[in-house]
Coordinates of C-alpha atoms and ligand atoms in Angstrom, one line a residue:
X246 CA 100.6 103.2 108.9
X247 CA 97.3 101.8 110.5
X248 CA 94.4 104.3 110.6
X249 CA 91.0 104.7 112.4
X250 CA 88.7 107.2 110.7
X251 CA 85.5 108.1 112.6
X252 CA 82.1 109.0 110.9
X253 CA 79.9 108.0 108.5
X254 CA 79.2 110.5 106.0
X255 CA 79.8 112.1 102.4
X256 CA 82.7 113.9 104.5
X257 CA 83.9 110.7 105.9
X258 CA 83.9 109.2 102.3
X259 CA 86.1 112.1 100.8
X260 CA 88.4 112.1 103.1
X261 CA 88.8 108.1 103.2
X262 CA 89.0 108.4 99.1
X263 CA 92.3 110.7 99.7
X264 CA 94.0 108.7 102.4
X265 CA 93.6 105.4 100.5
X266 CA 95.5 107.5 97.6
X267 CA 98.9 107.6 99.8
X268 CA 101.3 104.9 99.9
X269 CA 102.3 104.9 103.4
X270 CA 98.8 103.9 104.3
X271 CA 98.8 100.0 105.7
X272 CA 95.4 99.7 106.7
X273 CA 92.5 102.3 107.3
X274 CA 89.8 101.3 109.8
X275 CA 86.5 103.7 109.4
X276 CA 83.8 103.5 112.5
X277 CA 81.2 103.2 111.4
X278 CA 81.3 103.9 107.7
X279 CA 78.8 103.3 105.1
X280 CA 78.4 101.0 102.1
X281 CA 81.0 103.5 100.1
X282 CA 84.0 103.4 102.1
X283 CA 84.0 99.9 102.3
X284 CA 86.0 100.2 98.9
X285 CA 88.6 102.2 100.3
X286 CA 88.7 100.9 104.0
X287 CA 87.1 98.4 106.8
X288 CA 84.2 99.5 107.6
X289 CA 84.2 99.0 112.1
X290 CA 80.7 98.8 113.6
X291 CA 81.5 101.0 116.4
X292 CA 79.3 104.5 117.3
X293 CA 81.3 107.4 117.1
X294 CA 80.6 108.4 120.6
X295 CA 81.3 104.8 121.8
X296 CA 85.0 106.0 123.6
X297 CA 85.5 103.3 125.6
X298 CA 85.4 100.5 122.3
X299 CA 87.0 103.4 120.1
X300 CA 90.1 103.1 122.9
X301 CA 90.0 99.6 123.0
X302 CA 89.7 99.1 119.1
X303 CA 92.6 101.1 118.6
X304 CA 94.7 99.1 121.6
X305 CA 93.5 96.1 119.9
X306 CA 94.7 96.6 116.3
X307 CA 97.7 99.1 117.0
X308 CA 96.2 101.9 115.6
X309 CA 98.8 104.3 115.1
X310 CA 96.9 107.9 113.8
X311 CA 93.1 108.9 114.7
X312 CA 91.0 111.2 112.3
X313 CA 88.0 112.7 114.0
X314 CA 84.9 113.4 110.9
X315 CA 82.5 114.8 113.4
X316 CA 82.2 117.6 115.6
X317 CA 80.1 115.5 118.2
X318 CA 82.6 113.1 119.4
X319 CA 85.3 116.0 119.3
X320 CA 82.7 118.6 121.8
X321 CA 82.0 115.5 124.3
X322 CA 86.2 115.0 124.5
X323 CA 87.3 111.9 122.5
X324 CA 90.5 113.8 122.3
X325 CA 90.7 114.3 125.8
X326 CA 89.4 110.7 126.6
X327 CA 92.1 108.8 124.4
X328 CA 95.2 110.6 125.7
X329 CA 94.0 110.1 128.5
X330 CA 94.0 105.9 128.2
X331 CA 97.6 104.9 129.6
X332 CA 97.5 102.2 126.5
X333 CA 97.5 104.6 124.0
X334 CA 100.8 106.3 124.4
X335 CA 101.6 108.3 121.4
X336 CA 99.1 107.7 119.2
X337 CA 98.3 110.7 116.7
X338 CA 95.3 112.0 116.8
X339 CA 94.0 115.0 114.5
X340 CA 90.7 116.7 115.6
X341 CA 90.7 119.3 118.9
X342 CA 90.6 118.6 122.5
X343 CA 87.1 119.8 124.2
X344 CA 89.2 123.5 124.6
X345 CA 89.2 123.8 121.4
X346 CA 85.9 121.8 120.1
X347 CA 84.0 124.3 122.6
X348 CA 84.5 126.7 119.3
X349 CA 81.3 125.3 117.9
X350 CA 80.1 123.8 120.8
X351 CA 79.6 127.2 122.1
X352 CA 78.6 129.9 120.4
X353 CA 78.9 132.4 123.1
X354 CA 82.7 131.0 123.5
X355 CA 83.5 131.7 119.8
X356 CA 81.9 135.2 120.1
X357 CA 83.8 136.1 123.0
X358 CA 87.1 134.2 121.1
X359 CA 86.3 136.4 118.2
X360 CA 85.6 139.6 120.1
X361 CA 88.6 138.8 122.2
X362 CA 91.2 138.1 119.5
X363 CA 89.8 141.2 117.3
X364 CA 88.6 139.0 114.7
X365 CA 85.4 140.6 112.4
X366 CA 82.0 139.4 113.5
X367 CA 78.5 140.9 114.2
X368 CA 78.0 142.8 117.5
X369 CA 75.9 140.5 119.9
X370 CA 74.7 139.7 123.5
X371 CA 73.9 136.9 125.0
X372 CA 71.3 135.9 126.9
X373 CA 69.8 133.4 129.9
X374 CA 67.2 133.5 131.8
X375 CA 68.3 136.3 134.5
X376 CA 68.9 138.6 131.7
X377 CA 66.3 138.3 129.0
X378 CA 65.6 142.3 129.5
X379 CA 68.9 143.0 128.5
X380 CA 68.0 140.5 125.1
X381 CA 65.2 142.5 124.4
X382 CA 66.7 145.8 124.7
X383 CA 69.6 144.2 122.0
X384 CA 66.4 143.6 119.7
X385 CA 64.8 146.5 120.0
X386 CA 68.2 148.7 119.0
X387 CA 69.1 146.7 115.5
X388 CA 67.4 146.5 112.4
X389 CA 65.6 143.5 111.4
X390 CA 66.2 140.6 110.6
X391 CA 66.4 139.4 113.8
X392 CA 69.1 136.2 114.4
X393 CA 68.5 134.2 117.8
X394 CA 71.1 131.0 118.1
X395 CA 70.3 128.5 120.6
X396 CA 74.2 128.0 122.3
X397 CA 74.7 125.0 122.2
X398 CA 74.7 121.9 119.4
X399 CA 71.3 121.7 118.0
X400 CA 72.0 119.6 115.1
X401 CA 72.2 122.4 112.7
X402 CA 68.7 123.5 113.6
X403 CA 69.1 126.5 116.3
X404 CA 69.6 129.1 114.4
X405 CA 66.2 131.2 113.6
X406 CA 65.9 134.1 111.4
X407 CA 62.9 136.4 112.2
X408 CA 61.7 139.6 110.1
X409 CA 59.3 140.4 113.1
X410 CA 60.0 141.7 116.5
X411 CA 57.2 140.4 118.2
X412 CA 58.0 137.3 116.8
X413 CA 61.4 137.4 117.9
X414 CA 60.9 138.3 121.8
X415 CA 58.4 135.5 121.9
X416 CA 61.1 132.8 120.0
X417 CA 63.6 134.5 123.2
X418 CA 61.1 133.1 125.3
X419 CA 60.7 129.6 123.9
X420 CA 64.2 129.1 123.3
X421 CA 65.2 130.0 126.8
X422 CA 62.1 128.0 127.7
X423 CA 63.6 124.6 126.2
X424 CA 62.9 125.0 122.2
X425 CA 66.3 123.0 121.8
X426 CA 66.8 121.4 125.4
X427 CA 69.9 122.1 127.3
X428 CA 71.2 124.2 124.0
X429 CA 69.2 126.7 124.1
X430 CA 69.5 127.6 127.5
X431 CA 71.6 130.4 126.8
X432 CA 71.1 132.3 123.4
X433 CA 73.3 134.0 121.3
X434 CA 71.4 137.2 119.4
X435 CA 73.4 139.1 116.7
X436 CA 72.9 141.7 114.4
X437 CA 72.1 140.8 110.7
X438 CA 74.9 140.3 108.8
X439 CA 74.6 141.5 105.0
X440 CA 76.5 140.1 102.3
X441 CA 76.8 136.7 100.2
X442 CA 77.8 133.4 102.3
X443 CA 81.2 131.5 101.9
X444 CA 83.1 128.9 103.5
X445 CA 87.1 128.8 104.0
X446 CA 88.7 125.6 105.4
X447 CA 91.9 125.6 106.9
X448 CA 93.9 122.9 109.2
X449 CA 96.4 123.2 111.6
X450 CA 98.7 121.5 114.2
X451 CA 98.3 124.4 116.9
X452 CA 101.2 126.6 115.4
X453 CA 100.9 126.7 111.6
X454 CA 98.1 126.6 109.3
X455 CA 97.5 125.5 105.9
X456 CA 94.0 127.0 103.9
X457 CA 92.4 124.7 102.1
X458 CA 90.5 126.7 100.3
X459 CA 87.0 128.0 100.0
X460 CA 83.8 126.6 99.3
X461 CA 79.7 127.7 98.5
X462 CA 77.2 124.7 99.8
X463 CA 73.6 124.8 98.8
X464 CA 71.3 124.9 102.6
X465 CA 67.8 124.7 101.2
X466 CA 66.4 121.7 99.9
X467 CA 64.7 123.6 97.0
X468 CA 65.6 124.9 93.9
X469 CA 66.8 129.1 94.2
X470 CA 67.2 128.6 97.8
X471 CA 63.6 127.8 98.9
X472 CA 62.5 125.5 101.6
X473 CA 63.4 123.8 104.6
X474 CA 67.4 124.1 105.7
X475 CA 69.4 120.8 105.0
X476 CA 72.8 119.5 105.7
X477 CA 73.2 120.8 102.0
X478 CA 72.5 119.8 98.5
X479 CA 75.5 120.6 96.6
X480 CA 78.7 122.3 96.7
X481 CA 81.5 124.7 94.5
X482 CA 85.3 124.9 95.5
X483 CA 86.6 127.6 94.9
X484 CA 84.6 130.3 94.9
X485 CA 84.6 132.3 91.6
X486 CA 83.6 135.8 93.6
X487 CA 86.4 134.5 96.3
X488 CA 89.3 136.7 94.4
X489 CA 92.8 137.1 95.7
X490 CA 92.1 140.3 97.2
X491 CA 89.8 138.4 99.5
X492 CA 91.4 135.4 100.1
X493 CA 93.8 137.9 101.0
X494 CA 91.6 139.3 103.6
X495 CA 90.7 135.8 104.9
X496 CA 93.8 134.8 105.7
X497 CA 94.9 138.2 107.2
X498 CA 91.9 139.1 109.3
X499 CA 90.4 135.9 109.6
X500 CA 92.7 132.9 109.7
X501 CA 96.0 134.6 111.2
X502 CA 94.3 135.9 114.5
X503 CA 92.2 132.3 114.6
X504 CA 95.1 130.7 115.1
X505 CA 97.3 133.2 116.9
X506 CA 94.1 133.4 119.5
X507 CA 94.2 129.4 120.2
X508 CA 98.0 129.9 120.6
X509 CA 97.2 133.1 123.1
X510 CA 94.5 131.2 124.8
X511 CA 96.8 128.1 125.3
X512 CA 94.5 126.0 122.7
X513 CA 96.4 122.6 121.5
X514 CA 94.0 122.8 118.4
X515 CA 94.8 120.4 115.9
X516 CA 92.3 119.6 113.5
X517 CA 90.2 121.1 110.7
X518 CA 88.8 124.5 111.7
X519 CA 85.9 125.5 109.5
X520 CA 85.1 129.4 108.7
X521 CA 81.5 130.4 107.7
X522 CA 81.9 133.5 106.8
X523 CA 79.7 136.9 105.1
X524 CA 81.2 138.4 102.4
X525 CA 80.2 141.9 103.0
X526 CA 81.8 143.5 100.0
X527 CA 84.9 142.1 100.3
X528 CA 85.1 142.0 103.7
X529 CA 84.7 138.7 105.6
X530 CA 82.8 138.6 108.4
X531 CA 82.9 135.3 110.4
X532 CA 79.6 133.7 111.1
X533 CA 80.2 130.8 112.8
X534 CA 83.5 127.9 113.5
X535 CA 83.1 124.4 112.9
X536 CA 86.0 122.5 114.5
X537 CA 85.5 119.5 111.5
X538 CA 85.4 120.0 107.6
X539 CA 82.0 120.6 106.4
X540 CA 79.7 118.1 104.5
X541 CA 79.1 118.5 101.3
X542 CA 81.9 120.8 101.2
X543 CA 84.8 118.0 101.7
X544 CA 83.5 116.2 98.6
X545 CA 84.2 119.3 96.9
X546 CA 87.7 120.3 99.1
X547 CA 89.2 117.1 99.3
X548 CA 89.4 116.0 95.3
X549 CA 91.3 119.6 95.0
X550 CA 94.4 118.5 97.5
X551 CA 97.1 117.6 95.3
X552 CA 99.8 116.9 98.4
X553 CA 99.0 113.6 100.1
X554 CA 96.3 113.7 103.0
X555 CA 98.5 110.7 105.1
X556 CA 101.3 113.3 105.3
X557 CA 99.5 116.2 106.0
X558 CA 97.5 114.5 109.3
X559 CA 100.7 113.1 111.0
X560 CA 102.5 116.8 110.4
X561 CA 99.1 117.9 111.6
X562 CA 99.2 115.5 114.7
X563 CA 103.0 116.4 114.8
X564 CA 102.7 120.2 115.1
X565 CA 104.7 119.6 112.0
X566 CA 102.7 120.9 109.1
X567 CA 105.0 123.4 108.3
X568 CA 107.5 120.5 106.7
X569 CA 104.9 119.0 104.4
X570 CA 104.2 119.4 100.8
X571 CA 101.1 121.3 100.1
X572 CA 99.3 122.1 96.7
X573 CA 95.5 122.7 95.9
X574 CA 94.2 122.0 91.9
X575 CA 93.6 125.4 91.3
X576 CA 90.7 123.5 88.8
X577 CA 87.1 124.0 90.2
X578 CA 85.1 121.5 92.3
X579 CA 81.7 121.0 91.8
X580 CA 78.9 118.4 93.9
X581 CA 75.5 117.7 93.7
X582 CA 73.6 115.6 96.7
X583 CA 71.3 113.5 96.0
X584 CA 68.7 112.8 99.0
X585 CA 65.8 110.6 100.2
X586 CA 62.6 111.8 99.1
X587 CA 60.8 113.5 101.3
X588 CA 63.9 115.1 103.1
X589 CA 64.3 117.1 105.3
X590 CA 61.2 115.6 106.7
X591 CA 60.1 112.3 106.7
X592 CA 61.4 109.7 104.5
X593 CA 61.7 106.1 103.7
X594 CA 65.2 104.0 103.9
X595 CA 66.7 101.0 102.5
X596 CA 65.9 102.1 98.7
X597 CA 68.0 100.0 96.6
X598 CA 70.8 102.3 94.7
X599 CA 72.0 101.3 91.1
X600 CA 74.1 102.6 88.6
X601 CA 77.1 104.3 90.6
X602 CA 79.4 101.6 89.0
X603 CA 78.2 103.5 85.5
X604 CA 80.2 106.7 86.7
X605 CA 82.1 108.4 84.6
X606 CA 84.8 111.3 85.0
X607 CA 83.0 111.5 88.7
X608 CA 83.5 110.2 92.2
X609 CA 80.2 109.0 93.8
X610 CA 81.0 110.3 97.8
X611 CA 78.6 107.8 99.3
X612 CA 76.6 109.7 102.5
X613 CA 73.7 108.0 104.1
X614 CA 74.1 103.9 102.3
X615 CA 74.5 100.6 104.1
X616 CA 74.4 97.1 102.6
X617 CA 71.3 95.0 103.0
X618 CA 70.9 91.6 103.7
X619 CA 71.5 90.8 100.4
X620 CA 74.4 92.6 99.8
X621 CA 73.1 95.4 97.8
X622 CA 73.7 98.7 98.5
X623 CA 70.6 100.8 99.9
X624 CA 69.5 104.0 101.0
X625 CA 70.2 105.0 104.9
X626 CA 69.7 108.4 105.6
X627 CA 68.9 111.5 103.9
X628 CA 71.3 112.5 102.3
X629 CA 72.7 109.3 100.1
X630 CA 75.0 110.3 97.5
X631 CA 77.4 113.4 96.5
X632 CA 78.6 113.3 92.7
X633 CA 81.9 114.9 92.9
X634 CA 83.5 116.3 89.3
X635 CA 86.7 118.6 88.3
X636 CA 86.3 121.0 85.1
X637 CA 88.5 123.4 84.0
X638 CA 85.4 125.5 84.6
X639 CA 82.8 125.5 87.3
X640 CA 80.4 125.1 84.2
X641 CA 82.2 121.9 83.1
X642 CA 82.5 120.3 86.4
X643 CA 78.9 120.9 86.9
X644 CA 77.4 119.5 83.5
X645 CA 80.1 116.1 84.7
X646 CA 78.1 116.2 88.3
X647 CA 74.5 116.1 86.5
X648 CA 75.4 113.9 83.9
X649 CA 76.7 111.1 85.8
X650 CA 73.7 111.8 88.9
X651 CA 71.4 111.0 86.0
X652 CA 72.8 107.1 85.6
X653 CA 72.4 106.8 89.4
X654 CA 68.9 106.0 90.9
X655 CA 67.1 105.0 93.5
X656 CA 63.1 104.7 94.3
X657 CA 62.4 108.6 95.4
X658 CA 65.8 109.9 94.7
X659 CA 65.3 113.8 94.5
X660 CA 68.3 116.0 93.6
X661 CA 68.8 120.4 92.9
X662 CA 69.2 121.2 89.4
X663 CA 70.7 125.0 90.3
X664 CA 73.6 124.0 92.0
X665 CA 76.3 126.8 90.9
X666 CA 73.8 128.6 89.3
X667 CA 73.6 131.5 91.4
X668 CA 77.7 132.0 90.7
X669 CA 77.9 131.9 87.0
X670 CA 77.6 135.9 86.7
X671 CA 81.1 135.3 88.9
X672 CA 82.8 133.2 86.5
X673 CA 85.1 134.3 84.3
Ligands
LIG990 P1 75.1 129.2 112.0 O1 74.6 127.8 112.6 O2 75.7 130.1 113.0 O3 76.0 128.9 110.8 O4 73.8 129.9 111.4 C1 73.1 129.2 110.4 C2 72.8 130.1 109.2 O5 72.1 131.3 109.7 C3 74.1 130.7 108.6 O6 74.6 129.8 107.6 C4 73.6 132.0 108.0 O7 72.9 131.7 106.8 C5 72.6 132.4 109.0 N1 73.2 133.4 109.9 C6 73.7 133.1 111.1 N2 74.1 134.2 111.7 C7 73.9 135.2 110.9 C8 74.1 136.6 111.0 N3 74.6 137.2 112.1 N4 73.6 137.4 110.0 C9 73.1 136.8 108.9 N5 72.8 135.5 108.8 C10 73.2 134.7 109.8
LIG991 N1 77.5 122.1 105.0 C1 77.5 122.8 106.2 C2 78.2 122.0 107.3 O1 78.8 121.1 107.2 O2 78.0 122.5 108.5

């Protein structure tokens, strides 16, 4: 089978590591890639929101399955735009239409999914221009802290937690003022959710569902959670306070009504769908959908799926996934990113990397890295390189992860030494 995989990223990588695993794959195509994935794939210079030469690449080369990465192509309609290309008559394409993608490209649409399909959330209003009273009145009758969340995509960055309410009728204003453009033109303000913060992934061809498991990332770019919000530093799968009782819970209160609401809703969603979730002592409370697998969290998911990934995205595509083998290591997952320096902020690329090829017992996920003119693999981004490792505890997989980010370097190269950390009093 002949394959087009879009993005770039650590994500991108993992997944692209597990389809080059199955037999049945001919030939996988990745747009645009990075230096990594040009050992498991062809590496396509084409943009990710380029639809018209992402149709005519896969008319060209008789691609037969497309696998979105991204949620940006999937919220402007790639879906949408290649069945909608008379050439590309039953092609397979895994990744939601722009009904479904709306699920993160909205956050006042998943509120109102969740609120409408009775699925545990924090209470909330939302809020535009004509109705900013009714905003304030919303902050003024909860407890601090305040949560404001621009609407729309704001590349991770609209969300602002305030302790202050003065503070937080003022950020209103600015938001609805233009803070993050067009996305912020409505607001989203919740109440304060309490608890500790978990990820569940799941996918699903519109009618059944398959969980693939939990996961803790690591937002803040320093040490015990201090500093600027990243893409994340590091990840854990499973969780070790995730017990069956509240998986159990997940899937009952969570997952189930997710899926029954895109059937209710007449949602074709076939894809990845992403829970962020509070657990607020044992009960989940959803924070937020993504309609992609998160990043780092794939380099952690990913290496756990035993059943091949080629199978599972046709039956995905297929509305099939109910007749394919599925099976999770129940071993634990650990990654640890390692970024640019000066990231979030500033910082320099095209750093020359060394040492991956000294790996051991680890898979270097390659993130932001290009070749050079030269050949060599550099630096491209800020995040650069996620070192994956199994151990029969999270412990073990976690001393594999450091040991092995230690041989790789590059000029600047800053990583978190307390990934996991926080979840050892978990651990059995
Ligand atoms: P989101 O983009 O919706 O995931 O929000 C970004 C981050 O803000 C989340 O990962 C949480 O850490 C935090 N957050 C968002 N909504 C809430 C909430 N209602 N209560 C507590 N924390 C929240
Ligand atoms: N690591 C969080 C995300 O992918 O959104």
């Amino acid at each position: 089978m002949k394959v087009l995989l879009l993005g770039s990223g650590g994500r991108e990588h993992a997944i692209a590591w597990k389809l080059a695993q199955s037999p049945k794959l001919d030939k996988l195509y990745i747009a645009p890639g990075n230096a990594g994935m040009a050992s498991v794939g062809e590496i396509v210079n084409i943009s990710v929101n380029d639809f018209p030469a992402i149709a005519g690449f896969i008319f060209e080369k008789g691609i037969e399955l497309v696998i979105v990465g991204p949620e940006d192509p999937l919220v402007n309609g790639v879906r949408n735009y290649l069945e909608a290309d008379e050439r590309l008559q039953g092609l397979m394409i895994v990744g939601p239409g722009k009904d479904g993608a709306i699920l993160e490209g909205s956050k006042d649409f998943a509120k109102e999914f969740m609120f409408r399909h009775g699925i545990p959330t924090a209470k909330y209003v939302t809020v535009t221009p004509q109705n900013i009273d009714e905003g304030v009145d919303f902050l003024k009758s909860v407890q601090p802290p305040y949560v404001l969340k621009a609407d729309g995509l704001a590349a991770g960055k609209g969300v602002l937690i305030l302790d202050n309410l003065d503070e937080a009728i003022q950020e209103l204003n600015s938001m609805l003022g233009g803070k993050f453009g067009k996305a912020s033109a409505r607001v989203v303000i919740e109440e304060c959710l309490k608890g500790i913060e978990i990820s569940v992934f799941a996918i699903t061809d519109g009618i059944n569902y398959r969980i693939l498991g939990s996961a803790k990332d690591y937002k803040r770019i320093g040490e015990n959670d201090e500093g600027l919000n990243t893409g994340g530093m590091g990840a854990v799968s499973p969780v070790p306070f995730a017990d069956e009782e509240f998986n159990k819970r997940v899937e009952e209160r969570v997952v189930r009504p997710t899926i029954e609401g895109f059937k209710k809703d007449g949602i074709d969603y076939k894809g990845f769908v992403f829970f962020g979730l509070m657990n607020d002592n044992g009960n989940p409370q959803v924070i937020e959908y993504n309609v992609r697998m998160g990043d780092p969290e794939t380099e952690v998911v990913m290496p756990r799926l035993k059943s091949d990934l080629l199978d599972i995205m046709v039956a995905t595509a297929k509305g099939e996934l109910d007749k394919v083998p599925f099976e999770m290591d129940e071993r634990t997952c650990t990654t640890v990113m390692m970024v640019s320096g000066g990231y979030p902020g500033d910082y320099e690329k095209g750093k020359v990397i060394t040492g991956c090829d000294e790996v051991e017992e680890s898979i270097p996920f390659h993130a932001g890295t290009k070749f050079n003119d030269r050949g060599e693999v550099v630096t491209n981004g800020g995040r650069v390189i996620a070192v994956s490792s199994f151990g029969q505890s999270m412990q073990e997989a976690l001393a594999k992860s450091y040991a092995n980010v230690a041989k790789i370097s590059f000029e600047g190269a800053y990583y978190r030494r307390d990934i996991g950390k926080d979840l050892l009093k978990y651990c059995k």
